[in-house]
Amino acid sequence: MAVNLIRAGSTNNKRYVGASPEILVTQELGRHAILSVSYYHFYRGGFLTENQPISKDVDYFSTWLTFKF
């Protein structure tokens, strides 16, 4: 079951939600394996800043290993 936050647009006149830059590093570990590391930071815009209870920016970090046959 997914839980999604829904914010009404009528509570404020701001429309900018935010920005999410990403840093992605990929390294080939040989002929058959690739390691990837990713970091995102979500900067809240005016819409989320004024539409509480969201009060923090969000960080997301992930890694994955890809095998090629």
Short mmCIF file of N, CA, C and O in Angstrom, two decimals:
data_model
loop_
_atom_site.label_atom_id
_atom_site.label_comp_id
_atom_site.label_asym_id
_atom_site.label_seq_id
_atom_site.Cartn_x
_atom_site.Cartn_y
_atom_site.Cartn_z
N MET A 1 0.83 -1.17 0.00
CA MET A 1 0.00 0.00 0.00
C MET A 1 0.89 1.24 0.00
O MET A 1 1.75 1.38 0.84
N ALA A 2 0.68 2.13 -0.93
CA ALA A 2 1.45 3.37 -1.01
C ALA A 2 0.78 4.45 -0.18
O ALA A 2 -0.44 4.56 -0.15
N VAL A 3 1.61 5.23 0.50
CA VAL A 3 1.11 6.36 1.26
C VAL A 3 1.70 7.62 0.63
O VAL A 3 2.90 7.82 0.64
N ASN A 4 0.86 8.43 0.04
CA ASN A 4 1.32 9.64 -0.64
C ASN A 4 0.75 10.87 0.04
O ASN A 4 -0.43 10.91 0.37
N LEU A 5 1.62 11.86 0.23
CA LEU A 5 1.15 13.13 0.78
C LEU A 5 0.48 13.93 -0.32
O LEU A 5 0.97 14.00 -1.44
N ILE A 6 -0.63 14.52 -0.02
CA ILE A 6 -1.35 15.34 -0.99
C ILE A 6 -1.52 16.72 -0.37
O ILE A 6 -1.99 16.86 0.76
N ARG A 7 -1.11 17.73 -1.11
CA ARG A 7 -1.20 19.11 -0.62
C ARG A 7 -2.15 19.89 -1.51
O ARG A 7 -2.03 19.87 -2.73
N ALA A 8 -3.06 20.59 -0.91
CA ALA A 8 -4.00 21.40 -1.67
C ALA A 8 -3.30 22.67 -2.16
O ALA A 8 -2.51 23.27 -1.44
N GLY A 9 -3.55 23.05 -3.40
CA GLY A 9 -2.96 24.25 -3.95
C GLY A 9 -3.66 25.51 -3.52
O GLY A 9 -3.17 26.61 -3.76
N SER A 10 -4.77 25.38 -2.84
CA SER A 10 -5.53 26.56 -2.43
C SER A 10 -5.06 27.14 -1.10
O SER A 10 -5.53 28.20 -0.70
N THR A 11 -4.14 26.48 -0.41
CA THR A 11 -3.72 26.97 0.91
C THR A 11 -2.70 28.11 0.82
O THR A 11 -2.52 28.84 1.78
N ASN A 12 -1.98 28.24 -0.30
CA ASN A 12 -1.08 29.37 -0.50
C ASN A 12 -0.96 29.64 -1.99
O ASN A 12 -1.42 28.88 -2.83
N ASN A 13 -0.32 30.75 -2.35
CA ASN A 13 -0.22 31.11 -3.77
C ASN A 13 1.13 30.74 -4.38
O ASN A 13 1.41 31.09 -5.50
N LYS A 14 1.97 30.02 -3.65
CA LYS A 14 3.26 29.58 -4.17
C LYS A 14 3.06 28.36 -5.07
O LYS A 14 2.20 27.52 -4.83
N ARG A 15 3.88 28.24 -6.12
CA ARG A 15 3.75 27.11 -7.04
C ARG A 15 5.05 26.31 -7.20
O ARG A 15 5.03 25.20 -7.70
N TYR A 16 6.19 26.86 -6.78
CA TYR A 16 7.47 26.18 -6.94
C TYR A 16 7.60 25.10 -5.88
O TYR A 16 7.62 25.37 -4.69
N VAL A 17 7.68 23.83 -6.30
CA VAL A 17 7.74 22.70 -5.37
C VAL A 17 9.16 22.49 -4.85
O VAL A 17 9.38 22.31 -3.66
N GLY A 18 10.16 22.49 -5.73
CA GLY A 18 11.52 22.31 -5.28
C GLY A 18 12.44 21.83 -6.39
O GLY A 18 12.04 21.72 -7.54
N ALA A 19 13.68 21.55 -6.01
CA ALA A 19 14.70 21.09 -6.96
C ALA A 19 15.43 19.90 -6.37
O ALA A 19 15.56 19.78 -5.15
N SER A 20 15.90 19.01 -7.24
CA SER A 20 16.57 17.80 -6.78
C SER A 20 17.81 17.51 -7.62
O SER A 20 17.77 16.72 -8.56
N PRO A 21 18.94 18.12 -7.28
CA PRO A 21 20.18 17.79 -7.99
C PRO A 21 20.68 16.40 -7.58
O PRO A 21 20.38 15.92 -6.49
N GLU A 22 21.43 15.78 -8.47
CA GLU A 22 21.92 14.42 -8.23
C GLU A 22 23.41 14.35 -8.52
O GLU A 22 23.92 14.97 -9.44
N ILE A 23 24.12 13.55 -7.71
CA ILE A 23 25.50 13.18 -7.99
C ILE A 23 25.49 11.69 -8.23
O ILE A 23 25.03 10.91 -7.39
N LEU A 24 25.98 11.26 -9.39
CA LEU A 24 26.01 9.85 -9.76
C LEU A 24 27.43 9.47 -10.14
O LEU A 24 28.04 10.11 -11.00
N VAL A 25 27.97 8.45 -9.47
CA VAL A 25 29.31 7.94 -9.77
C VAL A 25 29.17 6.49 -10.19
O VAL A 25 28.55 5.69 -9.47
N THR A 26 29.73 6.16 -11.33
CA THR A 26 29.66 4.79 -11.86
C THR A 26 31.07 4.30 -12.14
O THR A 26 31.86 5.01 -12.75
N GLN A 27 31.35 3.09 -11.68
CA GLN A 27 32.68 2.50 -11.89
C GLN A 27 32.52 1.10 -12.45
O GLN A 27 31.80 0.28 -11.89
N GLU A 28 33.20 0.84 -13.56
CA GLU A 28 33.20 -0.51 -14.14
C GLU A 28 34.20 -1.34 -13.36
O GLU A 28 35.38 -0.98 -13.25
N LEU A 29 33.77 -2.48 -12.82
CA LEU A 29 34.61 -3.34 -11.99
C LEU A 29 35.23 -4.49 -12.76
O LEU A 29 35.86 -5.35 -12.18
N GLY A 30 35.07 -4.51 -14.02
CA GLY A 30 35.56 -5.58 -14.87
C GLY A 30 34.64 -5.70 -16.08
O GLY A 30 33.86 -4.80 -16.36
N ARG A 31 34.74 -6.80 -16.79
CA ARG A 31 33.93 -6.98 -17.99
C ARG A 31 32.45 -7.19 -17.68
O ARG A 31 31.59 -6.93 -18.51
N HIS A 32 32.15 -7.67 -16.47
CA HIS A 32 30.78 -8.09 -16.19
C HIS A 32 30.11 -7.38 -15.02
O HIS A 32 29.00 -7.74 -14.66
N ALA A 33 30.75 -6.40 -14.42
CA ALA A 33 30.14 -5.77 -13.25
C ALA A 33 30.35 -4.25 -13.27
O ALA A 33 31.41 -3.76 -13.64
N ILE A 34 29.30 -3.53 -12.87
CA ILE A 34 29.34 -2.08 -12.76
C ILE A 34 28.76 -1.69 -11.40
O ILE A 34 27.69 -2.16 -11.01
N LEU A 35 29.48 -0.86 -10.67
CA LEU A 35 29.02 -0.35 -9.38
C LEU A 35 28.60 1.10 -9.56
O LEU A 35 29.34 1.90 -10.13
N SER A 36 27.41 1.43 -9.07
CA SER A 36 26.89 2.80 -9.17
C SER A 36 26.52 3.29 -7.78
O SER A 36 25.94 2.56 -6.97
N VAL A 37 26.84 4.56 -7.51
CA VAL A 37 26.51 5.20 -6.24
C VAL A 37 25.83 6.52 -6.58
O VAL A 37 26.33 7.28 -7.42
N SER A 38 24.71 6.80 -5.93
CA SER A 38 23.94 7.99 -6.26
C SER A 38 23.54 8.73 -4.98
O SER A 38 23.22 8.11 -3.96
N TYR A 39 23.57 10.06 -5.03
CA TYR A 39 23.14 10.90 -3.92
C TYR A 39 22.25 12.01 -4.46
O TYR A 39 22.62 12.69 -5.42
N TYR A 40 21.08 12.18 -3.86
CA TYR A 40 20.14 13.24 -4.21
C TYR A 40 19.92 14.12 -2.97
O TYR A 40 19.91 13.62 -1.84
N HIS A 41 19.68 15.39 -3.21
CA HIS A 41 19.22 16.27 -2.14
C HIS A 41 18.04 17.06 -2.69
O HIS A 41 18.17 17.70 -3.74
N PHE A 42 16.92 16.99 -2.01
CA PHE A 42 15.73 17.72 -2.46
C PHE A 42 15.62 19.01 -1.66
O PHE A 42 15.49 18.99 -0.43
N TYR A 43 15.69 20.15 -2.37
CA TYR A 43 15.52 21.46 -1.77
C TYR A 43 14.06 21.87 -1.91
O TYR A 43 13.54 21.93 -3.02
N ARG A 44 13.40 22.15 -0.80
CA ARG A 44 12.00 22.55 -0.83
C ARG A 44 11.83 23.93 -1.43
O ARG A 44 12.62 24.83 -1.18
N GLY A 45 10.80 24.09 -2.22
CA GLY A 45 10.46 25.39 -2.76
C GLY A 45 9.40 26.06 -1.89
O GLY A 45 9.02 25.55 -0.83
N GLY A 46 8.92 27.19 -2.35
CA GLY A 46 7.95 27.97 -1.59
C GLY A 46 6.66 27.24 -1.29
O GLY A 46 6.07 27.40 -0.22
N PHE A 47 6.18 26.41 -2.22
CA PHE A 47 4.92 25.69 -2.01
C PHE A 47 5.00 24.77 -0.79
O PHE A 47 4.11 24.74 0.05
N LEU A 48 6.10 23.99 -0.67
CA LEU A 48 6.23 23.07 0.46
C LEU A 48 6.67 23.78 1.74
O LEU A 48 6.34 23.34 2.83
N THR A 49 7.42 24.86 1.60
CA THR A 49 7.85 25.60 2.78
C THR A 49 6.68 26.21 3.52
O THR A 49 6.60 26.17 4.74
N GLU A 50 5.73 26.77 2.78
CA GLU A 50 4.57 27.41 3.39
C GLU A 50 3.43 26.44 3.67
O GLU A 50 2.50 26.77 4.39
N ASN A 51 3.47 25.25 3.10
CA ASN A 51 2.41 24.27 3.26
C ASN A 51 2.89 23.20 4.23
O ASN A 51 3.42 22.17 3.83
N GLN A 52 2.73 23.43 5.51
CA GLN A 52 3.23 22.55 6.56
C GLN A 52 2.45 21.24 6.59
O GLN A 52 1.37 21.18 6.06
N PRO A 53 2.88 20.16 7.17
CA PRO A 53 3.92 20.02 8.18
C PRO A 53 5.30 19.66 7.65
O PRO A 53 6.18 19.36 8.43
N ILE A 54 5.53 19.62 6.34
CA ILE A 54 6.87 19.30 5.84
C ILE A 54 7.81 20.44 6.20
O ILE A 54 7.60 21.57 5.78
N SER A 55 8.84 20.15 6.98
CA SER A 55 9.69 21.22 7.46
C SER A 55 11.17 21.00 7.15
O SER A 55 11.99 21.78 7.58
N LYS A 56 11.52 19.95 6.43
CA LYS A 56 12.93 19.66 6.17
C LYS A 56 13.15 19.31 4.70
O LYS A 56 12.27 18.80 4.03
N ASP A 57 14.37 19.59 4.22
CA ASP A 57 14.80 19.07 2.94
C ASP A 57 15.04 17.57 3.10
O ASP A 57 15.13 17.06 4.22
N VAL A 58 15.17 16.85 2.00
CA VAL A 58 15.30 15.39 2.06
C VAL A 58 16.58 14.96 1.35
O VAL A 58 16.91 15.47 0.27
N ASP A 59 17.31 14.02 1.95
CA ASP A 59 18.49 13.41 1.35
C ASP A 59 18.18 11.97 0.99
O ASP A 59 17.46 11.28 1.72
N TYR A 60 18.73 11.51 -0.14
CA TYR A 60 18.50 10.14 -0.59
C TYR A 60 19.82 9.60 -1.11
O TYR A 60 20.49 10.24 -1.93
N PHE A 61 20.22 8.43 -0.64
CA PHE A 61 21.47 7.80 -1.04
C PHE A 61 21.17 6.38 -1.49
O PHE A 61 20.41 5.67 -0.84
N SER A 62 21.76 5.95 -2.60
CA SER A 62 21.54 4.59 -3.07
C SER A 62 22.79 4.04 -3.75
O SER A 62 23.62 4.80 -4.26
N THR A 63 22.92 2.74 -3.71
CA THR A 63 23.99 2.04 -4.42
C THR A 63 23.37 0.84 -5.13
O THR A 63 22.36 0.30 -4.69
N TRP A 64 23.97 0.45 -6.24
CA TRP A 64 23.53 -0.77 -6.90
C TRP A 64 24.68 -1.36 -7.70
O TRP A 64 25.60 -0.68 -8.11
N LEU A 65 24.60 -2.66 -7.87
CA LEU A 65 25.61 -3.42 -8.59
C LEU A 65 24.91 -4.08 -9.77
O LEU A 65 23.90 -4.75 -9.62
N THR A 66 25.46 -3.86 -10.97
CA THR A 66 24.88 -4.40 -12.19
C THR A 66 25.80 -5.47 -12.76
O THR A 66 27.00 -5.24 -12.91
N PHE A 67 25.24 -6.63 -13.04
CA PHE A 67 25.99 -7.71 -13.67
C PHE A 67 25.56 -7.84 -15.13
O PHE A 67 24.37 -7.86 -15.42
N LYS A 68 26.53 -7.90 -16.03
CA LYS A 68 26.24 -8.09 -17.46
C LYS A 68 26.65 -9.52 -17.84
O LYS A 68 27.69 -10.00 -17.43
N PHE A 69 25.83 -10.15 -18.68
CA PHE A 69 26.14 -11.52 -19.12
C PHE A 69 26.59 -11.51 -20.57
O PHE A 69 26.23 -10.73 -21.36
#
